[in-house]
Short mmCIF file of C-alpha atoms in Angstrom, two decimals:
data_model
loop_
_atom_site.label_atom_id
_atom_site.label_comp_id
_atom_site.label_asym_id
_atom_site.label_seq_id
_atom_site.Cartn_x
_atom_site.Cartn_y
_atom_site.Cartn_z
CA MET A 1 83.52 88.47 136.17
CA ASP A 2 82.61 85.30 134.31
CA LYS A 3 82.30 86.25 130.64
CA THR A 4 81.88 82.77 129.23
CA MET A 5 79.19 82.54 126.60
CA GLN A 6 77.74 79.93 124.29
CA LEU A 7 78.41 80.28 120.58
CA ALA A 8 74.66 80.51 119.95
CA ASP A 9 74.54 83.75 121.96
CA LEU A 10 76.81 85.60 119.53
CA THR A 11 73.87 87.61 118.18
CA SER A 12 73.53 89.32 121.56
CA HIS A 13 76.74 91.12 120.50
CA VAL A 14 76.47 91.37 116.71
CA GLU A 15 73.63 93.09 114.87
CA SER A 16 72.86 93.85 111.25
CA GLY A 17 74.51 96.97 109.87
CA MET A 18 77.47 96.82 112.25
CA THR A 19 81.11 97.41 111.43
CA ILE A 20 82.87 94.23 112.54
CA GLY A 21 86.59 93.58 112.77
CA ILE A 22 87.81 90.02 112.27
CA GLY A 23 91.21 89.06 113.70
CA GLY A 24 93.78 86.63 112.38
CA TRP A 25 95.56 87.10 109.07
CA GLY A 26 94.74 85.59 105.69
CA SER A 27 94.10 81.93 106.37
CA ARG A 28 95.71 82.02 109.81
CA ARG A 29 93.97 81.88 113.21
CA LYS A 30 90.67 83.23 111.97
CA PRO A 31 87.67 83.06 114.37
CA MET A 32 85.95 80.69 111.97
CA ALA A 33 83.50 79.22 114.52
CA LEU A 34 82.28 82.77 115.21
CA VAL A 35 82.03 83.43 111.46
CA ARG A 36 80.07 80.19 110.97
CA GLN A 37 77.74 81.32 113.75
CA LEU A 38 77.16 84.58 111.86
CA LEU A 39 76.26 82.50 108.80
CA ARG A 40 73.60 80.68 110.85
CA SER A 41 72.17 83.98 112.12
CA ASP A 42 70.03 86.54 110.29
CA VAL A 43 72.70 89.22 110.89
CA THR A 44 73.49 90.95 107.58
CA ASP A 45 74.55 94.25 105.95
CA LEU A 46 77.97 94.09 107.66
CA THR A 47 80.99 96.28 107.04
CA VAL A 48 83.84 93.81 107.47
CA VAL A 49 87.31 95.00 108.50
CA SER A 50 89.93 92.28 108.06
CA PHE A 51 93.31 91.08 106.91
CA GLY A 52 90.99 88.93 104.87
CA GLY A 53 90.90 85.20 104.33
CA PRO A 54 88.05 82.67 104.21
CA ASP A 55 86.22 84.73 106.85
CA VAL A 56 85.57 87.37 104.20
CA GLY A 57 84.87 84.68 101.60
CA LEU A 58 82.22 82.87 103.67
CA LEU A 59 80.44 86.10 104.62
CA CYS A 60 80.48 87.21 100.96
CA ALA A 61 79.09 83.84 99.85
CA ALA A 62 76.26 84.24 102.35
CA GLY A 63 75.45 87.75 101.07
CA LYS A 64 76.04 89.34 104.47
CA VAL A 65 78.56 91.95 103.45
CA ARG A 66 77.90 95.58 102.56
CA ARG A 67 81.54 96.62 102.26
CA VAL A 68 84.96 95.13 102.96
CA ILE A 69 87.80 97.25 104.33
CA TYR A 70 91.03 95.29 103.93
CA GLY A 71 94.77 95.17 103.38
CA PHE A 72 94.38 91.97 101.35
CA VAL A 73 92.09 88.96 100.96
CA SER A 74 94.10 85.75 100.55
CA LEU A 75 94.03 82.08 101.52
CA ASP A 76 97.86 82.00 101.77
CA SER A 77 98.47 78.68 100.02
CA ILE A 78 95.81 79.70 97.47
CA ALA A 79 96.29 83.30 96.36
CA LEU A 80 92.70 84.50 96.26
CA ASP A 81 89.45 83.66 97.96
CA PRO A 82 87.01 82.60 95.20
CA HIS A 83 83.90 84.01 96.86
CA PHE A 84 85.44 87.41 97.44
CA ARG A 85 86.66 87.39 93.84
CA ALA A 86 83.16 86.52 92.58
CA ALA A 87 81.57 89.20 94.77
CA ARG A 88 83.92 91.77 93.24
CA GLU A 89 83.82 90.63 89.61
CA GLN A 90 80.17 89.63 89.32
CA HIS A 91 78.46 91.96 91.77
CA GLY A 92 80.87 94.88 92.15
CA LEU A 93 80.93 94.49 95.95
CA PRO A 94 82.10 97.87 97.36
CA VAL A 95 85.52 97.79 98.99
CA THR A 96 88.00 100.04 100.70
CA GLU A 97 91.36 98.62 99.69
CA TYR A 98 94.30 99.97 101.68
CA ASP A 99 98.00 99.39 101.59
CA GLU A 100 98.71 96.94 104.43
CA GLY A 101 100.60 99.54 106.45
CA MET A 102 97.74 102.01 105.97
CA PHE A 103 95.34 99.35 107.18
CA VAL A 104 97.42 98.91 110.34
CA ALA A 105 97.50 102.70 110.81
CA ALA A 106 93.70 102.82 110.51
CA LEU A 107 93.31 100.15 113.19
CA ARG A 108 95.88 101.73 115.49
CA ALA A 109 94.21 105.12 115.14
CA GLY A 110 90.87 103.52 115.99
CA ALA A 111 92.39 101.78 119.01
CA SER A 112 93.86 105.10 120.19
CA ARG A 113 90.58 106.96 119.57
CA LEU A 114 92.38 109.21 117.09
CA SER A 115 90.65 110.52 113.98
CA PHE A 116 93.72 109.68 111.87
CA LEU A 117 97.35 108.63 111.86
CA PRO A 118 99.91 109.96 109.37
CA THR A 119 101.78 107.59 107.10
CA ARG A 120 103.98 107.86 104.04
CA ALA A 121 102.34 104.74 102.58
CA GLY A 122 99.77 105.52 99.91
CA LEU A 123 101.27 108.80 98.67
CA GLU A 124 101.06 109.11 94.87
CA SER A 125 99.43 105.67 94.58
CA ASP A 126 95.88 104.97 93.39
CA VAL A 127 94.87 104.02 96.92
CA LEU A 128 94.14 107.75 97.23
CA THR A 129 92.27 108.11 93.94
CA LEU A 130 90.19 104.96 94.54
CA ASN A 131 89.27 106.13 98.04
CA PRO A 132 88.44 109.80 97.39
CA GLU A 133 87.47 110.34 101.02
CA LEU A 134 91.16 110.04 101.99
CA ARG A 135 92.99 113.27 102.78
CA THR A 136 96.62 114.19 103.21
CA VAL A 137 98.00 116.21 106.10
CA ALA A 138 100.84 118.73 106.05
CA SER A 139 103.49 118.43 108.73
CA PRO A 140 103.51 121.47 111.06
CA TYR A 141 107.29 121.01 111.50
CA ASP A 142 108.69 120.78 107.95
CA ASP A 143 107.50 120.60 104.37
CA GLU A 144 106.47 116.95 104.33
CA VAL A 145 102.94 115.72 103.68
CA TYR A 146 101.51 112.37 104.73
CA VAL A 147 98.39 110.37 104.13
CA ALA A 148 96.01 110.97 107.04
CA VAL A 149 94.61 107.46 107.41
CA PRO A 150 91.21 107.77 109.10
CA GLY A 151 90.84 105.75 112.29
CA ILE A 152 88.48 102.80 112.13
CA ARG A 153 86.24 102.24 115.14
CA LEU A 154 84.64 98.81 115.22
CA ASP A 155 81.27 98.05 116.76
CA VAL A 156 82.55 94.59 117.55
CA ALA A 157 85.76 92.61 117.11
CA LEU A 158 85.81 88.84 116.69
CA ILE A 159 89.13 87.13 117.50
CA HIS A 160 90.33 83.59 118.16
CA LEU A 161 93.27 82.66 120.43
CA ASN A 162 94.79 79.46 121.71
CA ARG A 163 93.90 79.84 125.39
CA GLY A 164 91.93 82.15 127.60
CA ASP A 165 90.34 82.33 131.01
CA ALA A 166 86.72 82.96 131.89
CA HIS A 167 87.47 86.63 132.56
CA GLY A 168 88.61 87.36 129.03
CA ASN A 169 92.39 87.22 129.31
CA GLY A 170 93.54 85.78 126.01
CA GLN A 171 96.76 83.98 125.09
CA TYR A 172 98.42 83.21 121.76
CA LEU A 173 100.91 80.33 121.61
CA GLY A 174 101.96 80.54 117.95
CA PRO A 175 104.76 82.57 116.34
CA ASP A 176 102.70 85.65 115.50
CA PRO A 177 100.11 87.67 117.45
CA TYR A 178 98.84 89.17 114.16
CA PHE A 179 96.75 92.24 115.18
CA ASP A 180 94.17 90.67 117.48
CA ASP A 181 94.99 92.95 120.42
CA VAL A 182 94.64 96.02 118.20
CA PHE A 183 91.30 94.77 116.85
CA ALA A 184 90.11 94.30 120.46
CA MET A 185 91.17 97.81 121.45
CA ALA A 186 89.66 99.40 118.33
CA ALA A 187 86.27 97.86 119.10
CA ASP A 188 83.45 98.88 121.42
CA ARG A 189 82.93 95.19 122.15
CA CYS A 190 85.16 92.16 121.63
CA VAL A 191 84.12 88.52 121.46
CA LEU A 192 87.06 86.17 122.07
CA SER A 193 86.88 82.52 121.13
CA VAL A 194 89.60 80.17 122.37
CA GLU A 195 90.63 76.58 121.84
CA LYS A 196 90.36 75.99 125.55
CA ILE A 197 89.22 77.99 128.55
CA VAL A 198 91.62 77.35 131.43
CA ASP A 199 92.04 78.61 134.95
CA THR A 200 93.96 81.89 135.18
CA THR A 201 96.84 80.16 137.00
CA GLU A 202 97.23 77.74 134.09
CA LEU A 203 97.82 80.52 131.54
CA THR A 204 101.39 81.14 132.66
CA ALA A 205 102.17 77.64 133.93
CA ALA A 206 103.78 76.59 130.64
CA ALA A 207 103.96 79.80 128.60
CA PRO A 208 105.55 83.19 129.39
CA PRO A 209 103.39 86.17 130.45
CA GLN A 210 104.35 87.85 127.14
CA SER A 211 102.02 85.39 125.41
CA LEU A 212 99.04 87.06 127.12
CA LEU A 213 98.05 89.13 124.12
CA VAL A 214 94.64 90.42 125.12
CA SER A 215 93.60 91.77 128.49
CA ARG A 216 90.14 91.27 129.94
CA MET A 217 89.84 95.10 129.86
CA PHE A 218 89.10 94.74 126.17
CA VAL A 219 87.06 91.53 126.09
CA HIS A 220 83.33 91.28 126.69
CA ALA A 221 82.58 87.62 126.03
CA VAL A 222 84.59 84.39 125.89
CA VAL A 223 83.54 81.35 123.90
CA GLU A 224 85.22 77.97 124.19
CA ALA A 225 85.48 76.73 120.60
CA PRO A 226 87.88 73.80 120.17
CA ASN A 227 89.11 73.62 116.57
CA GLY A 228 87.36 76.97 116.28
CA ALA A 229 89.82 78.39 113.74
CA HIS A 230 89.35 75.44 111.36
CA PHE A 231 90.15 75.33 108.44
CA THR A 232 92.68 78.11 109.04
CA SER A 233 95.82 77.47 111.05
CA CYS A 234 95.98 77.77 114.83
CA VAL A 235 99.52 76.71 115.64
CA PRO A 236 100.73 75.06 117.79
CA ASP A 237 97.30 73.48 118.33
CA TYR A 238 96.87 72.56 114.64
CA PRO A 239 98.05 73.60 111.17
CA ARG A 240 95.84 74.77 108.33
CA ASP A 241 93.62 72.01 106.94
CA GLU A 242 94.88 72.38 103.37
CA ALA A 243 92.70 69.55 102.06
CA PHE A 244 89.55 71.13 103.47
CA GLN A 245 90.55 74.59 102.26
CA LYS A 246 90.92 73.13 98.77
CA ARG A 247 87.51 71.53 99.14
CA TYR A 248 86.10 74.96 100.08
CA VAL A 249 87.73 76.57 97.03
CA ASP A 250 86.67 73.82 94.64
CA ALA A 251 83.10 74.00 95.93
CA ALA A 252 82.97 77.65 94.91
CA GLY A 253 83.27 76.53 91.29
CA SER A 254 79.52 76.32 90.68
CA GLY A 255 76.27 77.14 92.42
CA GLU A 256 75.46 73.46 92.63
CA SER A 257 78.74 72.42 94.24
CA TRP A 258 78.54 75.33 96.68
CA ARG A 259 74.99 74.34 97.74
CA ALA A 260 76.31 70.82 98.35
CA PHE A 261 79.16 72.22 100.46
CA GLU A 262 76.70 74.31 102.46
CA ALA A 263 74.44 71.31 102.98
CA SER A 264 77.36 69.16 104.16
CA TYR A 265 79.13 71.63 106.42
CA LEU A 266 77.20 74.81 107.09
CA ALA A 267 73.58 73.70 107.54
CA GLY A 268 73.92 72.47 111.10
CA ASP A 269 75.43 73.78 114.32
CA GLU A 270 79.15 73.97 115.21
CA ALA A 271 79.17 70.45 116.69
CA GLN A 272 77.76 69.09 113.42
CA TYR A 273 80.38 71.03 111.45
CA GLN A 274 83.19 69.56 113.53
CA GLU A 275 81.66 66.08 113.24
CA ALA A 276 81.44 66.42 109.44
CA VAL A 277 85.07 67.57 109.30
CA ARG A 278 86.14 64.64 111.49
CA ALA A 279 84.23 62.22 109.29
CA LEU A 280 86.32 63.36 106.31
CA ARG A 281 89.48 62.21 108.03
CA VAL A 282 88.31 58.81 109.23
CA PRO A 283 88.47 56.93 105.90
CA GLU A 284 92.06 58.09 105.38
CA GLU A 285 93.06 56.79 108.80
CA VAL A 286 91.39 53.44 108.15
CA THR A 287 93.09 52.91 104.82
CA VAL A 288 96.57 53.75 106.12
CA MET B 1 132.17 81.01 82.44
CA SER B 2 130.70 77.98 84.06
CA VAL B 3 131.42 74.51 82.77
CA LEU B 4 127.95 73.40 83.91
CA ALA B 5 125.26 74.65 81.53
CA ALA B 6 122.84 76.82 83.48
CA THR B 7 119.12 76.76 82.82
CA ARG B 8 117.14 79.96 82.18
CA ALA B 9 115.72 79.72 85.70
CA GLU B 10 119.24 79.59 87.13
CA VAL B 11 120.31 82.62 85.08
CA CYS B 12 117.25 84.42 86.49
CA VAL B 13 118.14 83.42 90.06
CA VAL B 14 121.63 84.84 89.64
CA ALA B 15 120.37 88.03 87.96
CA CYS B 16 117.98 88.52 90.88
CA SER B 17 120.77 87.71 93.32
CA ASP B 18 122.89 90.48 91.84
CA ALA B 19 120.05 92.93 92.53
CA TRP B 20 120.64 92.53 96.29
CA ARG B 21 124.32 93.42 95.91
CA GLY B 22 125.27 96.43 98.00
CA SER B 23 121.99 96.60 99.93
CA GLY B 24 123.87 96.03 103.15
CA GLU B 25 122.33 95.00 106.47
CA VAL B 26 118.68 95.27 105.48
CA LEU B 27 115.69 92.93 105.46
CA ALA B 28 115.31 91.12 102.15
CA HIS B 29 111.65 90.97 101.17
CA ALA B 30 111.23 88.56 98.28
CA VAL B 31 107.93 87.53 96.67
CA GLY B 32 108.02 84.46 94.43
CA THR B 33 110.22 81.40 94.13
CA VAL B 34 113.08 82.83 92.05
CA PRO B 35 113.38 86.00 94.18
CA THR B 36 113.31 83.92 97.38
CA ILE B 37 116.11 81.67 96.16
CA SER B 38 118.03 84.71 94.91
CA ALA B 39 118.04 86.48 98.28
CA ARG B 40 119.33 83.33 99.95
CA LEU B 41 121.98 82.92 97.27
CA ALA B 42 123.04 86.55 97.77
CA ARG B 43 123.25 85.93 101.53
CA LEU B 44 125.51 82.89 100.97
CA THR B 45 127.77 84.62 98.44
CA HIS B 46 128.31 88.35 98.01
CA SER B 47 125.93 89.82 100.63
CA PRO B 48 126.48 88.07 103.98
CA ASP B 49 124.90 90.92 105.94
CA LEU B 50 121.52 90.59 104.23
CA VAL B 51 118.75 89.75 106.73
CA LEU B 52 116.47 86.84 105.82
CA SER B 53 113.11 85.90 107.25
CA ASP B 54 111.45 82.49 107.18
CA GLY B 55 108.41 84.01 105.50
CA GLU B 56 106.48 83.78 108.74
CA ALA B 57 107.62 85.47 111.95
CA PHE B 58 111.32 84.75 112.40
CA LEU B 59 114.65 86.08 111.15
CA MET B 60 117.08 83.30 110.26
CA SER B 61 120.86 83.44 110.62
CA SER B 62 121.21 81.16 107.58
CA PRO B 63 118.81 80.39 104.74
CA PRO B 64 115.85 78.26 105.82
CA PRO B 65 114.71 75.39 103.60
CA LEU B 66 112.65 76.56 100.62
CA GLY B 67 108.98 76.48 101.46
CA GLY B 68 109.72 75.75 105.10
CA THR B 69 109.61 77.98 108.17
CA ALA B 70 111.71 78.19 111.33
CA ALA B 71 109.67 75.24 112.56
CA ASP B 72 111.53 73.07 110.02
CA GLY B 73 114.94 73.87 111.48
CA GLY B 74 117.70 76.44 111.33
CA THR B 75 118.92 79.12 113.70
CA VAL B 76 116.56 81.94 114.63
CA GLU B 77 118.29 85.30 115.08
CA GLY B 78 115.26 87.51 115.53
CA TRP B 79 111.50 87.78 115.89
CA LEU B 80 109.67 89.63 113.17
CA PRO B 81 105.92 89.18 113.52
CA PHE B 82 103.83 90.75 110.79
CA ARG B 83 103.24 93.91 112.83
CA SER B 84 106.98 94.58 113.06
CA VAL B 85 107.44 94.40 109.30
CA PHE B 86 105.80 97.82 109.06
CA ASP B 87 108.19 99.25 111.62
CA VAL B 88 111.14 97.97 109.59
CA LEU B 89 109.83 99.31 106.29
CA ASN B 90 108.95 102.67 107.82
CA ALA B 91 112.53 102.78 109.11
CA GLY B 92 113.76 102.05 105.58
CA ARG B 93 115.96 99.05 106.49
CA ARG B 94 114.37 96.87 103.83
CA HIS B 95 114.69 95.99 100.16
CA SER B 96 111.74 94.47 98.30
CA MET B 97 111.56 92.30 95.22
CA MET B 98 107.87 92.10 94.39
CA GLY B 99 105.83 90.70 91.51
CA ALA B 100 103.86 92.78 89.02
CA SER B 101 100.67 91.88 87.20
CA GLN B 102 101.15 95.06 85.17
CA ILE B 103 104.04 97.50 84.96
CA ASP B 104 104.43 100.60 82.79
CA ARG B 105 107.50 102.36 81.37
CA TYR B 106 107.98 104.46 84.53
CA GLY B 107 107.75 101.46 86.84
CA ASN B 108 104.19 102.02 88.04
CA GLN B 109 103.07 98.58 89.19
CA ASN B 110 99.65 96.95 89.56
CA ILE B 111 98.79 93.85 91.61
CA SER B 112 95.29 94.94 92.61
CA ARG B 113 92.81 94.43 89.77
CA ILE B 114 92.37 94.45 85.99
CA GLY B 115 89.63 96.49 84.35
CA ASP B 116 87.20 98.85 86.06
CA PRO B 117 88.51 99.22 89.62
CA GLN B 118 84.98 99.39 91.05
CA ARG B 119 83.83 96.24 89.26
CA PRO B 120 87.01 94.60 88.01
CA LYS B 121 87.22 92.17 85.16
CA ARG B 122 89.76 90.37 87.29
CA GLN B 123 90.15 90.89 91.02
CA LEU B 124 93.81 90.28 91.93
CA ILE B 125 95.57 90.03 95.28
CA GLY B 126 95.19 93.73 96.18
CA ALA B 127 97.67 96.57 96.67
CA ARG B 128 99.22 94.68 99.59
CA GLY B 129 102.33 96.54 100.72
CA ALA B 130 103.29 98.02 97.34
CA PRO B 131 102.30 101.66 98.02
CA GLY B 132 104.22 101.69 101.30
CA ASN B 133 107.22 99.74 100.03
CA THR B 134 107.84 101.95 97.03
CA VAL B 135 107.83 105.21 99.00
CA ASN B 136 109.96 103.85 101.84
CA HIS B 137 112.82 101.79 100.43
CA ARG B 138 114.44 100.22 97.37
CA THR B 139 111.99 98.15 95.34
CA ASP B 140 112.71 95.79 92.44
CA TYR B 141 110.22 93.76 90.42
CA TRP B 142 110.34 90.19 89.22
CA VAL B 143 108.26 89.18 86.18
CA ALA B 144 108.37 85.46 85.46
CA ARG B 145 106.64 85.79 82.09
CA HIS B 146 107.75 88.87 80.15
CA SER B 147 104.79 89.78 77.92
CA PRO B 148 102.81 92.76 76.58
CA ARG B 149 100.06 91.83 79.05
CA VAL B 150 102.43 92.69 81.90
CA PHE B 151 104.46 95.49 80.30
CA VAL B 152 101.64 97.89 79.39
CA GLU B 153 101.26 101.52 78.33
CA ALA B 154 99.24 102.32 81.46
CA VAL B 155 98.50 100.15 84.48
CA ASP B 156 94.87 99.87 85.60
CA VAL B 157 95.66 100.63 89.26
CA VAL B 158 98.89 102.18 90.54
CA CYS B 159 99.90 100.12 93.57
CA GLY B 160 103.68 100.48 93.41
CA VAL B 161 104.55 104.13 92.70
CA GLY B 162 106.48 104.79 89.49
CA ASN B 163 109.24 107.31 88.79
CA ASP B 164 106.98 109.81 86.97
CA ARG B 165 104.61 110.09 89.91
CA ALA B 166 107.40 110.18 92.50
CA ARG B 167 109.22 112.94 90.60
CA ALA B 168 106.04 114.98 90.18
CA HIS B 169 105.51 114.94 93.95
CA ARG B 170 106.24 118.42 95.34
CA THR B 171 107.36 117.78 98.92
CA ARG B 172 110.26 115.91 100.51
CA SER B 173 107.98 113.06 101.58
CA LEU B 174 108.96 110.81 98.67
CA ARG B 175 112.72 111.20 99.04
CA PHE B 176 113.09 107.50 99.89
CA HIS B 177 111.42 106.35 96.65
CA ASP B 178 114.00 104.12 94.95
CA LEU B 179 113.13 101.79 92.07
CA GLY B 180 116.08 99.53 91.28
CA VAL B 181 115.71 97.01 88.49
CA VAL B 182 113.03 94.89 86.83
CA LEU B 183 114.09 91.30 86.34
CA THR B 184 112.29 89.03 83.91
CA ASN B 185 112.66 85.63 82.31
CA LEU B 186 114.15 87.41 79.27
CA ALA B 187 116.21 90.33 80.47
CA VAL B 188 117.38 92.71 83.16
CA LEU B 189 115.78 96.16 82.85
CA GLY B 190 116.91 99.34 84.55
CA TYR B 191 115.66 102.93 84.53
CA ASP B 192 117.24 105.69 82.44
CA ALA B 193 117.89 109.27 83.58
CA GLU B 194 114.27 110.15 82.81
CA GLY B 195 113.06 107.30 84.98
CA ARG B 196 111.96 105.14 82.04
CA LEU B 197 112.63 101.44 81.70
CA GLU B 198 115.44 100.38 79.38
CA ILE B 199 117.19 97.13 78.64
CA ARG B 200 120.35 96.53 80.64
CA THR B 201 121.21 92.96 79.69
CA LEU B 202 119.61 90.14 77.74
CA HIS B 203 119.69 86.63 79.14
CA PRO B 204 121.87 84.24 77.11
CA GLY B 205 120.01 83.17 73.96
CA VAL B 206 117.49 86.06 74.06
CA ARG B 207 117.36 88.54 71.16
CA VAL B 208 116.60 92.21 71.69
CA ASP B 209 113.73 92.20 69.15
CA GLU B 210 112.18 89.35 71.13
CA VAL B 211 112.15 91.46 74.31
CA ARG B 212 110.78 94.48 72.45
CA ALA B 213 108.02 92.36 70.88
CA GLN B 214 107.04 91.17 74.36
CA THR B 215 106.87 94.71 75.74
CA GLY B 216 103.80 96.91 75.27
CA PHE B 217 105.78 100.16 75.06
CA PRO B 218 109.01 101.24 73.36
CA LEU B 219 112.02 99.90 75.22
CA ALA B 220 115.36 101.57 74.56
CA GLY B 221 118.86 100.29 74.82
CA PRO B 222 121.68 100.74 75.25
CA VAL B 223 122.16 97.03 75.72
CA ASP B 224 125.24 96.53 77.86
CA GLY B 225 125.43 92.95 76.83
CA VAL B 226 124.47 89.57 78.10
CA THR B 227 123.34 88.66 81.62
CA ARG B 228 126.16 86.83 83.34
CA VAL B 229 125.88 83.09 83.80
CA PRO B 230 126.10 81.50 87.26
CA THR B 231 129.46 80.47 88.65
CA ASP B 232 130.03 76.84 89.55
CA GLU B 233 129.69 77.77 93.23
CA GLU B 234 126.36 79.49 92.56
CA LEU B 235 125.07 76.53 90.57
CA HIS B 236 126.08 74.19 93.36
CA LEU B 237 124.29 76.33 95.96
CA ILE B 238 121.15 76.63 93.84
CA ARG B 239 120.96 72.97 92.89
CA GLU B 240 122.23 71.20 95.99
CA VAL B 241 121.54 73.56 98.88
CA LEU B 242 118.80 76.09 98.17
CA ASP B 243 116.41 74.44 95.71
CA PRO B 244 117.16 70.72 95.38
CA ARG B 245 113.55 70.03 94.34
CA GLY B 246 113.84 72.37 91.37
CA LEU B 247 110.91 74.63 92.27
CA ARG B 248 112.58 77.40 90.21
CA ASP B 249 111.77 75.49 87.03
CA ARG B 250 108.05 75.74 87.74
CA GLU B 251 108.31 79.52 87.73
CA VAL B 252 110.64 79.71 84.72
CA PRO B 253 110.21 76.67 82.49
CA GLY B 254 112.77 75.64 79.88
#
């Protein structure tokens, strides 16, 4: 089945009030083109589940987030996302902050349709007191107790990979798969964006079958979005755009500078975004 | 004693390096510049079995360049994507040296937020792996700026589990809890029989009253003495091989 879709049709999969999982990790291989499309839409009131980076930051800045469930929110080379920080400090944005291993357990439980998975992580820490809905579970075999991390089911998962075919088979070519396959399996629907849609035969022409991270069984729509993880990294296709990430962080400094950033980069469609990003690089190339 | 005068940062690197001693064939998890250099120094000197990662997804058979990944060169000896880190820590074959925004006398550590947890005065990085690390394997802390703001009576959020909480736990589930040492720019701290922090050694030139003044709770001796200075070989490795750009001095000035 041909599952290719235009970016503009994302709202046929994502609605207000949904719980959405966002793949990648920190400021690495985030489905930023999909996130930017959410910013252009009227979709709001989202529960966002993420190893957070600028995806969480942009959605917070746009006021589209009801709650964030996360293991961390970081820009890697810059410790904290400024918009997420502001949402927490100035507006008390509700969060569910897990230990990273607990977060993985929650996703894996969701992917396995289990109500919980046991883990040692979290015991005696304030992760339990700050999330009073969490329960422990006694082992039926010995006297141990574990945290029963509740499974997270996602209404929709958004992930970005290097290559994919029109049927939804997705391939990563970098060093780390992150958890994109788990996000896809934990979700009722998964939208996959890729740098390039290729023929199925091309997927394994230059890369081993083990690089085929996501099966079409778990993917409902495929979007071709070249440079679609920008400004996060998408190796080996491109590294993080550190200069642009810094620009994003600096722009968060005041309402005025953020409105200017929005006007320059987020007011138009994806093609205009990519054109504006390209335009930033041209003067440097000319002066070299 | 070395003939080359070591800087405070170099004393700290060596003190941190000594913390890895005896860990055996486990994954070294080091957060921060000084801890990262220290694990690599330990690997090149007294702890050749220590397992190092490039900070991304690969295990390296010799220390990778500081700030670089496997992509910058070196021999890969294993694949450790982020998902596998949790398998290793659950298996206990890991030793962490993490940072601490706050730490109390029992070694409870906070890296999540300052102030009201629901609406924090300062949102920090988040609990990250601290809850899981501290209940699964040996955990040390590195504090680059020893101050009463870090060493507090009570942390705002317990991320890393301290000795009081671990000992109060009633089942066998916390039997792998193992806090080692807390290393700072002033001293090496250990835990006494009651699980409370105490001074082990003072870095050369540091006075005990100075450390106590910079600590927000009473800190007992006994003071065993002075933190050892780096050997000539260690100084050579730090300066010429591991950190030729002197990134350690940015973390520990002076």
